[in-house]
Amino acid sequence: MHRRTCLLALAGLPLPRILAAVEPSAGSNGAETDSKVAFDAVLPGRVLRFPDDEGAHPGFRTEWWYVTGWLKGTEGDPFGFQITFFRVRTGIGEDNPSAFAPRQLLLAHAAIADPRLGRLRHDQRAARTGFERAGYATDRAHVRLDDWSFEQMDDHYVTRVNAEDFAYDLRLAFTGPPMFNGDQGFSRKAPDPYHASYYYSRPQLQVDGQVTLDGRRQAVSGRAWMDHEWSSAYSPEGADGWDWVGLNLDDGGALMAFRMRRPDGTALWASATRRFSDGRTQSLGPEQVEWFPIRRWQSPRTGIEYPIEWDLRIGERRYRLQPLMDDQELDSRRSTGTIYWEGAMRLFEDEREIGRGYLEMTGYGNRIQVG
């Protein structure tokens, strides 16, 4: 989901802070969101169409393309990777013909979960659109920010990242149709359906390509998961944050689950989507999804405590989530001001590993609010 978190938090900041993060000189220009701006609404019954809905939806306030996965290279143990591109409609300068008007912002975040290092490698980018530096397509998935990109090519995606201490160039091939979350892609985030998104996933992407770590390039292969989600009213009142997981199962199936979390740790809302190995899909509501924390880890840098091992009840089945490594905290206080945990996970059922994916947990140190 959702995840995306440092970028999502940026979307929830006052516009002067957003602009300052993208271009420091803009932080003092007095820009504020036009209260008359009407963002597009998420409504039930809309039929998602492809490839058009793979592209951007600039009438909505927030949108993201989020890719996570596990890779195995020629050197050492498996590791995780993540890339997110995030679009924000600011509500500023909508009637201003100037290319400098910050109507749309693009942000990106990439990371490698490296067990040899024992923590995340990560980097970020941000820019306003309207110049060659950043842009997106509306008829297919294609978003770019400097020399980072995510692009749809018929039956696969290609993503390229060049960060300070890592890089990757990956091909992610489709192995099946999109998986619609919620009610055919209408995904509620609260009892009030006003708080909702359009949301689909592409699990079981077959990955191959190149990854560079510490200046050494290696061929890699693995499996990945892509989320695409857009909304204008995402976070409900009363939610401090969320817990989300997307998992590729060894039998070819897939599992997505999330909950919006109250300050006391209970679920304000929860949902899950399960795709079986034969292609059937099951959508599960709040009464069928429960999260039980099993083990916690405290960050030595921030002091925040995260539940990094979980039992999940999804319908009639029970699962155990265990992390690739404990320290997968991303601390972006020097940029967006957000701290969260996002990392590679193993999934077990009856003490047998049955899948791998990613877990994102937000709001354990500070409340996450997304418009």
Short mmCIF file of C-alpha atoms in Angstrom, two decimals:
data_model
loop_
_atom_site.label_atom_id
_atom_site.label_comp_id
_atom_site.label_asym_id
_atom_site.label_seq_id
_atom_site.Cartn_x
_atom_site.Cartn_y
_atom_site.Cartn_z
CA MET A 1 0.00 0.00 0.00
CA HIS A 2 0.81 2.39 0.96
CA ARG A 3 3.55 2.35 1.81
CA ARG A 4 5.60 4.90 0.18
CA THR A 5 5.52 6.29 3.62
CA CYS A 6 8.14 9.02 3.71
CA LEU A 7 6.69 10.21 0.42
CA LEU A 8 3.13 9.95 1.69
CA ALA A 9 4.05 11.96 4.74
CA LEU A 10 5.47 14.61 2.47
CA ALA A 11 2.12 14.76 0.70
CA GLY A 12 0.47 15.47 4.03
CA LEU A 13 2.78 18.35 4.90
CA PRO A 14 1.80 21.99 4.45
CA LEU A 15 2.60 23.06 0.90
CA PRO A 16 5.46 25.41 1.84
CA ARG A 17 7.28 22.44 3.40
CA ILE A 18 6.59 20.27 0.34
CA LEU A 19 7.97 22.94 -1.95
CA ALA A 20 10.97 23.45 0.28
CA ALA A 21 11.72 19.73 0.10
CA VAL A 22 11.56 19.81 -3.69
CA GLU A 23 13.24 23.16 -4.26
CA PRO A 24 14.56 25.02 -1.19
CA SER A 25 14.10 28.46 -2.72
CA ALA A 26 10.37 27.78 -3.00
CA GLY A 27 9.87 27.33 0.72
CA SER A 28 9.40 31.02 1.38
CA ASN A 29 7.24 31.96 -1.56
CA GLY A 30 4.02 31.96 0.45
CA ALA A 31 2.36 29.34 -1.74
CA GLU A 32 -0.72 27.74 -0.24
CA THR A 33 -3.22 25.22 -1.56
CA ASP A 34 -6.21 26.83 -3.27
CA SER A 35 -9.18 25.85 -1.11
CA LYS A 36 -11.41 25.91 -4.21
CA VAL A 37 -9.52 23.09 -5.93
CA ALA A 38 -11.80 20.10 -6.49
CA PHE A 39 -9.81 16.88 -6.45
CA ASP A 40 -11.29 13.91 -8.29
CA ALA A 41 -13.23 11.56 -6.00
CA VAL A 42 -12.85 7.82 -5.51
CA LEU A 43 -16.28 6.25 -6.03
CA PRO A 44 -17.43 2.62 -6.08
CA GLY A 45 -18.39 1.02 -9.36
CA ARG A 46 -15.61 2.43 -11.54
CA VAL A 47 -14.19 -0.19 -13.89
CA LEU A 48 -10.40 -0.12 -14.05
CA ARG A 49 -9.15 -0.40 -17.63
CA PHE A 50 -5.71 -1.39 -18.85
CA PRO A 51 -3.25 -0.16 -19.92
CA ASP A 52 -4.73 3.33 -19.36
CA ASP A 53 -5.18 2.90 -15.60
CA GLU A 54 -1.54 1.85 -15.29
CA GLY A 55 -0.74 5.50 -16.05
CA ALA A 56 -1.07 8.61 -13.90
CA HIS A 57 -4.38 10.11 -12.74
CA PRO A 58 -3.42 13.78 -12.25
CA GLY A 59 -6.90 14.86 -11.12
CA PHE A 60 -6.50 12.96 -7.86
CA ARG A 61 -4.51 14.34 -4.96
CA THR A 62 -2.08 11.46 -4.38
CA GLU A 63 -0.86 8.46 -6.35
CA TRP A 64 1.99 5.96 -6.18
CA TRP A 65 3.63 3.11 -8.05
CA TYR A 66 5.33 0.88 -5.51
CA VAL A 67 7.56 -2.10 -6.30
CA THR A 68 9.10 -4.50 -3.78
CA GLY A 69 10.81 -7.83 -4.18
CA TRP A 70 13.39 -10.43 -3.24
CA LEU A 71 16.48 -10.94 -5.40
CA LYS A 72 19.26 -13.51 -5.52
CA GLY A 73 22.57 -12.66 -7.16
CA THR A 74 25.90 -14.28 -7.78
CA GLU A 75 27.27 -13.01 -4.46
CA GLY A 76 25.89 -14.19 -1.14
CA ASP A 77 22.42 -14.44 0.32
CA PRO A 78 19.11 -13.07 -1.03
CA PHE A 79 18.25 -9.43 -0.41
CA GLY A 80 15.26 -7.14 -0.79
CA PHE A 81 14.68 -4.12 -3.01
CA GLN A 82 12.08 -1.37 -3.18
CA ILE A 83 11.30 1.56 -5.50
CA THR A 84 8.40 4.01 -5.18
CA PHE A 85 7.35 6.85 -7.43
CA PHE A 86 4.85 9.21 -5.84
CA ARG A 87 2.77 11.95 -7.48
CA VAL A 88 1.16 14.85 -5.59
CA ARG A 89 -1.38 17.29 -7.00
CA THR A 90 -0.63 20.33 -4.86
CA GLY A 91 -3.64 22.54 -5.60
CA ILE A 92 -1.25 25.43 -6.31
CA GLY A 93 -1.14 27.44 -9.54
CA GLU A 94 -3.86 25.48 -11.32
CA ASP A 95 -4.73 28.53 -13.46
CA ASN A 96 -1.16 29.73 -13.78
CA PRO A 97 0.24 29.06 -17.29
CA SER A 98 3.84 29.27 -16.06
CA ALA A 99 5.86 26.07 -16.26
CA PHE A 100 7.27 26.99 -12.85
CA ALA A 101 3.86 26.66 -11.13
CA PRO A 102 4.16 23.59 -8.85
CA ARG A 103 0.87 21.99 -9.86
CA GLN A 104 2.23 18.43 -9.77
CA LEU A 105 5.17 17.08 -7.78
CA LEU A 106 6.99 13.80 -8.25
CA LEU A 107 8.95 12.10 -5.51
CA ALA A 108 10.81 8.82 -5.47
CA HIS A 109 12.33 6.57 -2.85
CA ALA A 110 14.53 3.50 -3.42
CA ALA A 111 16.09 1.04 -0.99
CA ILE A 112 18.03 -2.20 -0.73
CA ALA A 113 17.57 -4.48 2.30
CA ASP A 114 21.13 -5.79 2.54
CA PRO A 115 21.71 -8.53 5.18
CA ARG A 116 25.49 -8.16 4.83
CA LEU A 117 25.21 -4.53 5.90
CA GLY A 118 22.55 -5.26 8.51
CA ARG A 119 20.41 -2.25 7.57
CA LEU A 120 18.82 -0.48 4.60
CA ARG A 121 20.65 1.32 1.85
CA HIS A 122 18.32 4.08 0.66
CA ASP A 123 18.05 7.28 -1.35
CA GLN A 124 15.38 9.82 -2.39
CA ARG A 125 14.53 12.22 -5.22
CA ALA A 126 11.96 15.03 -5.59
CA ALA A 127 11.03 17.56 -8.30
CA ARG A 128 8.12 19.48 -9.74
CA THR A 129 6.89 18.33 -13.16
CA GLY A 130 6.82 20.50 -16.24
CA PHE A 131 10.52 20.27 -17.02
CA GLU A 132 12.64 17.52 -18.55
CA ARG A 133 13.77 16.52 -15.08
CA ALA A 134 10.48 14.85 -14.08
CA GLY A 135 7.32 13.64 -15.79
CA TYR A 136 4.70 10.91 -16.19
CA ALA A 137 2.42 9.35 -18.80
CA THR A 138 -1.35 8.95 -18.47
CA ASP A 139 -1.91 6.09 -20.95
CA ARG A 140 0.52 3.58 -19.42
CA ALA A 141 2.91 3.28 -16.50
CA HIS A 142 5.83 5.60 -17.21
CA VAL A 143 7.22 7.90 -14.54
CA ARG A 144 10.70 9.37 -14.42
CA LEU A 145 12.67 11.56 -12.05
CA ASP A 146 16.23 12.46 -13.03
CA ASP A 147 17.91 9.15 -13.90
CA TRP A 148 15.36 7.08 -11.99
CA SER A 149 12.47 5.57 -13.96
CA PHE A 150 9.65 3.04 -13.97
CA GLU A 151 8.14 2.17 -17.35
CA GLN A 152 5.66 -0.30 -18.79
CA MET A 153 6.70 -2.17 -21.94
CA ASP A 154 3.82 -4.35 -23.18
CA ASP A 155 4.13 -7.45 -20.96
CA HIS A 156 6.70 -6.17 -18.45
CA TYR A 157 8.01 -3.18 -16.51
CA VAL A 158 11.52 -1.79 -16.50
CA THR A 159 12.88 0.16 -13.53
CA ARG A 160 16.24 1.92 -13.28
CA VAL A 161 17.78 3.55 -10.22
CA ASN A 162 21.19 5.16 -9.76
CA ALA A 163 21.65 6.01 -6.07
CA GLU A 164 24.63 7.08 -4.00
CA ASP A 165 25.77 3.62 -2.92
CA PHE A 166 23.65 1.27 -5.03
CA ALA A 167 22.05 0.98 -8.46
CA TYR A 168 19.77 -1.40 -10.30
CA ASP A 169 18.39 -2.01 -13.77
CA LEU A 170 15.58 -4.56 -13.58
CA ARG A 171 13.04 -6.15 -15.90
CA LEU A 172 9.81 -7.24 -14.19
CA ALA A 173 7.75 -9.59 -16.37
CA PHE A 174 3.99 -10.13 -15.91
CA THR A 175 2.95 -13.67 -15.03
CA GLY A 176 -0.78 -13.02 -14.76
CA PRO A 177 -3.49 -10.34 -14.79
CA PRO A 178 -3.75 -7.49 -12.26
CA MET A 179 -5.17 -8.36 -8.83
CA PHE A 180 -7.96 -5.99 -7.79
CA ASN A 181 -8.07 -5.12 -4.10
CA GLY A 182 -11.28 -4.37 -2.21
CA ASP A 183 -14.41 -4.28 -4.38
CA GLN A 184 -12.94 -4.66 -7.88
CA GLY A 185 -10.30 -2.05 -7.12
CA PHE A 186 -12.36 0.21 -4.83
CA SER A 187 -10.42 -0.12 -1.57
CA ARG A 188 -11.95 1.36 1.60
CA LYS A 189 -9.68 2.65 4.37
CA ALA A 190 -12.38 3.26 7.01
CA PRO A 191 -16.02 2.50 7.85
CA ASP A 192 -16.86 5.71 5.97
CA PRO A 193 -16.36 4.90 2.25
CA TYR A 194 -15.30 8.51 1.64
CA HIS A 195 -11.84 7.37 2.71
CA ALA A 196 -10.91 5.05 -0.13
CA SER A 197 -8.55 4.53 -3.04
CA TYR A 198 -8.46 2.82 -6.39
CA TYR A 199 -6.00 0.01 -5.83
CA TYR A 200 -4.67 -2.93 -7.81
CA SER A 201 -1.55 -5.08 -7.52
CA ARG A 202 0.62 -7.08 -9.89
CA PRO A 203 2.08 -9.93 -7.82
CA GLN A 204 4.48 -12.65 -8.94
CA LEU A 205 6.48 -10.42 -11.28
CA GLN A 206 9.45 -12.37 -12.62
CA VAL A 207 12.60 -10.28 -12.17
CA ASP A 208 15.96 -10.33 -13.89
CA GLY A 209 18.61 -7.68 -14.36
CA GLN A 210 21.63 -6.06 -12.75
CA VAL A 211 22.28 -4.70 -9.26
CA THR A 212 25.37 -2.72 -8.21
CA LEU A 213 26.44 -2.70 -4.55
CA ASP A 214 29.69 -1.15 -3.32
CA GLY A 215 30.77 -0.64 -6.92
CA ARG A 216 30.36 -4.32 -7.86
CA ARG A 217 27.74 -5.22 -10.46
CA GLN A 218 26.06 -8.61 -10.38
CA ALA A 219 23.32 -10.37 -12.32
CA VAL A 220 20.18 -11.01 -10.26
CA SER A 221 16.85 -12.78 -10.53
CA GLY A 222 13.83 -13.09 -8.27
CA ARG A 223 10.19 -12.17 -7.74
CA ALA A 224 8.54 -8.81 -7.16
CA TRP A 225 5.23 -7.15 -6.34
CA MET A 226 3.84 -3.90 -7.79
CA ASP A 227 1.12 -1.77 -6.17
CA HIS A 228 -0.59 1.11 -7.96
CA GLU A 229 -2.94 3.23 -5.87
CA TRP A 230 -4.54 6.67 -6.17
CA SER A 231 -6.85 8.69 -3.92
CA SER A 232 -7.95 12.13 -2.81
CA ALA A 233 -9.05 11.18 0.75
CA TYR A 234 -6.84 8.39 2.05
CA SER A 235 -6.27 8.56 5.82
CA PRO A 236 -9.32 8.63 8.10
CA GLU A 237 -9.50 10.59 11.32
CA GLY A 238 -8.61 8.38 14.24
CA ALA A 239 -5.88 6.44 12.40
CA ASP A 240 -2.31 6.92 13.60
CA GLY A 241 -0.84 4.82 10.81
CA TRP A 242 -1.11 1.49 9.06
CA ASP A 243 0.39 -1.96 8.74
CA TRP A 244 0.55 -3.50 5.25
CA VAL A 245 2.02 -6.63 3.72
CA GLY A 246 2.27 -7.92 0.14
CA LEU A 247 3.49 -11.50 -0.33
CA ASN A 248 4.29 -13.73 -3.30
CA LEU A 249 3.45 -17.32 -2.36
CA ASP A 250 5.58 -20.27 -3.42
CA ASP A 251 2.58 -22.03 -5.03
CA GLY A 252 2.05 -19.09 -7.42
CA GLY A 253 -0.60 -17.37 -5.34
CA ALA A 254 -0.47 -13.98 -3.61
CA LEU A 255 -1.63 -12.33 -0.39
CA MET A 256 -2.13 -8.65 0.46
CA ALA A 257 -3.36 -7.47 3.87
CA PHE A 258 -3.53 -4.12 5.63
CA ARG A 259 -5.07 -2.44 8.62
CA MET A 260 -5.54 1.22 9.55
CA ARG A 261 -4.44 1.46 13.19
CA ARG A 262 -5.88 3.49 16.08
CA PRO A 263 -3.58 5.10 18.68
CA ASP A 264 -4.27 2.20 21.08
CA GLY A 265 -3.06 -0.33 18.50
CA THR A 266 -6.46 -1.72 17.55
CA ALA A 267 -7.72 -1.82 13.97
CA LEU A 268 -9.93 0.99 12.71
CA TRP A 269 -10.27 -0.88 9.41
CA ALA A 270 -8.71 -3.96 7.85
CA SER A 271 -8.84 -5.75 4.53
CA ALA A 272 -7.08 -8.48 2.58
CA THR A 273 -6.95 -9.97 -0.91
CA ARG A 274 -5.93 -13.55 -1.51
CA ARG A 275 -5.18 -14.94 -4.97
CA PHE A 276 -5.07 -18.72 -5.16
CA SER A 277 -2.69 -20.67 -7.36
CA ASP A 278 -5.51 -21.39 -9.84
CA GLY A 279 -6.14 -17.65 -10.32
CA ARG A 280 -9.27 -17.31 -8.18
CA THR A 281 -9.33 -14.17 -6.01
CA GLN A 282 -10.94 -13.71 -2.60
CA SER A 283 -11.58 -10.33 -0.95
CA LEU A 284 -11.79 -10.31 2.86
CA GLY A 285 -13.26 -7.62 5.10
CA PRO A 286 -12.41 -6.31 8.58
CA GLU A 287 -13.95 -9.19 10.51
CA GLN A 288 -11.79 -11.69 8.58
CA VAL A 289 -8.40 -9.98 9.04
CA GLU A 290 -6.50 -9.81 12.35
CA TRP A 291 -2.93 -8.81 13.19
CA PHE A 292 -1.21 -10.12 16.36
CA PRO A 293 2.26 -8.74 17.23
CA ILE A 294 4.69 -11.44 18.38
CA ARG A 295 8.13 -9.85 18.68
CA ARG A 296 9.28 -6.23 18.89
CA TRP A 297 12.53 -4.49 18.01
CA GLN A 298 13.70 -1.10 19.28
CA SER A 299 15.72 1.10 16.97
CA PRO A 300 19.07 2.12 18.49
CA ARG A 301 18.94 5.34 16.44
CA THR A 302 15.42 6.63 17.12
CA GLY A 303 14.26 4.64 20.16
CA ILE A 304 11.06 3.69 18.32
CA GLU A 305 9.75 0.19 19.00
CA TYR A 306 8.28 -1.76 16.08
CA PRO A 307 6.43 -5.10 16.07
CA ILE A 308 8.56 -6.84 13.44
CA GLU A 309 7.20 -10.37 13.81
CA TRP A 310 3.47 -11.04 13.44
CA ASP A 311 0.78 -13.69 13.45
CA LEU A 312 -1.89 -12.99 10.82
CA ARG A 313 -5.38 -14.44 10.69
CA ILE A 314 -6.70 -14.22 7.14
CA GLY A 315 -10.08 -15.90 6.98
CA GLU A 316 -9.71 -19.44 8.30
CA ARG A 317 -5.91 -19.54 8.00
CA ARG A 318 -3.10 -18.45 10.34
CA TYR A 319 0.28 -17.22 9.18
CA ARG A 320 3.55 -16.11 10.78
CA LEU A 321 5.59 -13.16 9.40
CA GLN A 322 9.33 -13.01 10.13
CA PRO A 323 11.79 -10.34 8.91
CA LEU A 324 14.85 -10.91 6.74
CA MET A 325 16.66 -8.75 9.33
CA ASP A 326 15.46 -6.69 12.28
CA ASP A 327 16.86 -3.29 11.30
CA GLN A 328 14.82 -2.18 8.30
CA GLU A 329 13.91 1.23 9.70
CA LEU A 330 14.04 4.18 7.33
CA ASP A 331 14.88 7.44 9.08
CA SER A 332 14.26 10.45 6.84
CA ARG A 333 14.12 13.15 9.52
CA ARG A 334 16.67 15.22 7.62
CA SER A 335 14.38 15.43 4.58
CA THR A 336 10.67 14.61 4.97
CA GLY A 337 10.72 14.25 8.75
CA THR A 338 9.29 10.73 8.67
CA ILE A 339 10.46 7.55 10.38
CA TYR A 340 8.97 4.16 9.55
CA TRP A 341 9.80 0.47 9.12
CA GLU A 342 9.65 -1.17 5.70
CA GLY A 343 11.35 -4.41 4.93
CA ALA A 344 11.66 -7.86 3.43
CA MET A 345 9.67 -10.63 5.14
CA ARG A 346 9.24 -14.40 5.07
CA LEU A 347 5.77 -15.97 5.42
CA PHE A 348 5.22 -19.23 7.31
CA GLU A 349 2.22 -21.52 7.75
CA ASP A 350 2.46 -24.47 10.16
CA GLU A 351 6.18 -23.67 10.59
CA ARG A 352 6.82 -24.09 6.85
CA GLU A 353 7.98 -21.16 4.71
CA ILE A 354 5.38 -20.58 1.98
CA GLY A 355 6.21 -17.13 0.58
CA ARG A 356 8.18 -13.91 0.67
CA GLY A 357 7.32 -10.25 0.39
CA TYR A 358 7.42 -6.88 2.14
CA LEU A 359 5.94 -5.37 5.31
CA GLU A 360 5.37 -1.66 5.88
CA MET A 361 4.54 -0.16 9.29
CA THR A 362 3.88 3.55 9.77
CA GLY A 363 2.94 5.85 12.62
CA TYR A 364 4.83 4.10 15.43
CA GLY A 365 6.94 7.18 16.10
CA ASN A 366 4.73 9.92 14.70
CA ARG A 367 1.27 10.01 13.17
CA ILE A 368 1.03 9.61 9.39
CA GLN A 369 -1.66 11.70 7.71
CA VAL A 370 -2.35 11.50 3.98
CA GLY A 371 -4.99 13.70 2.38
#
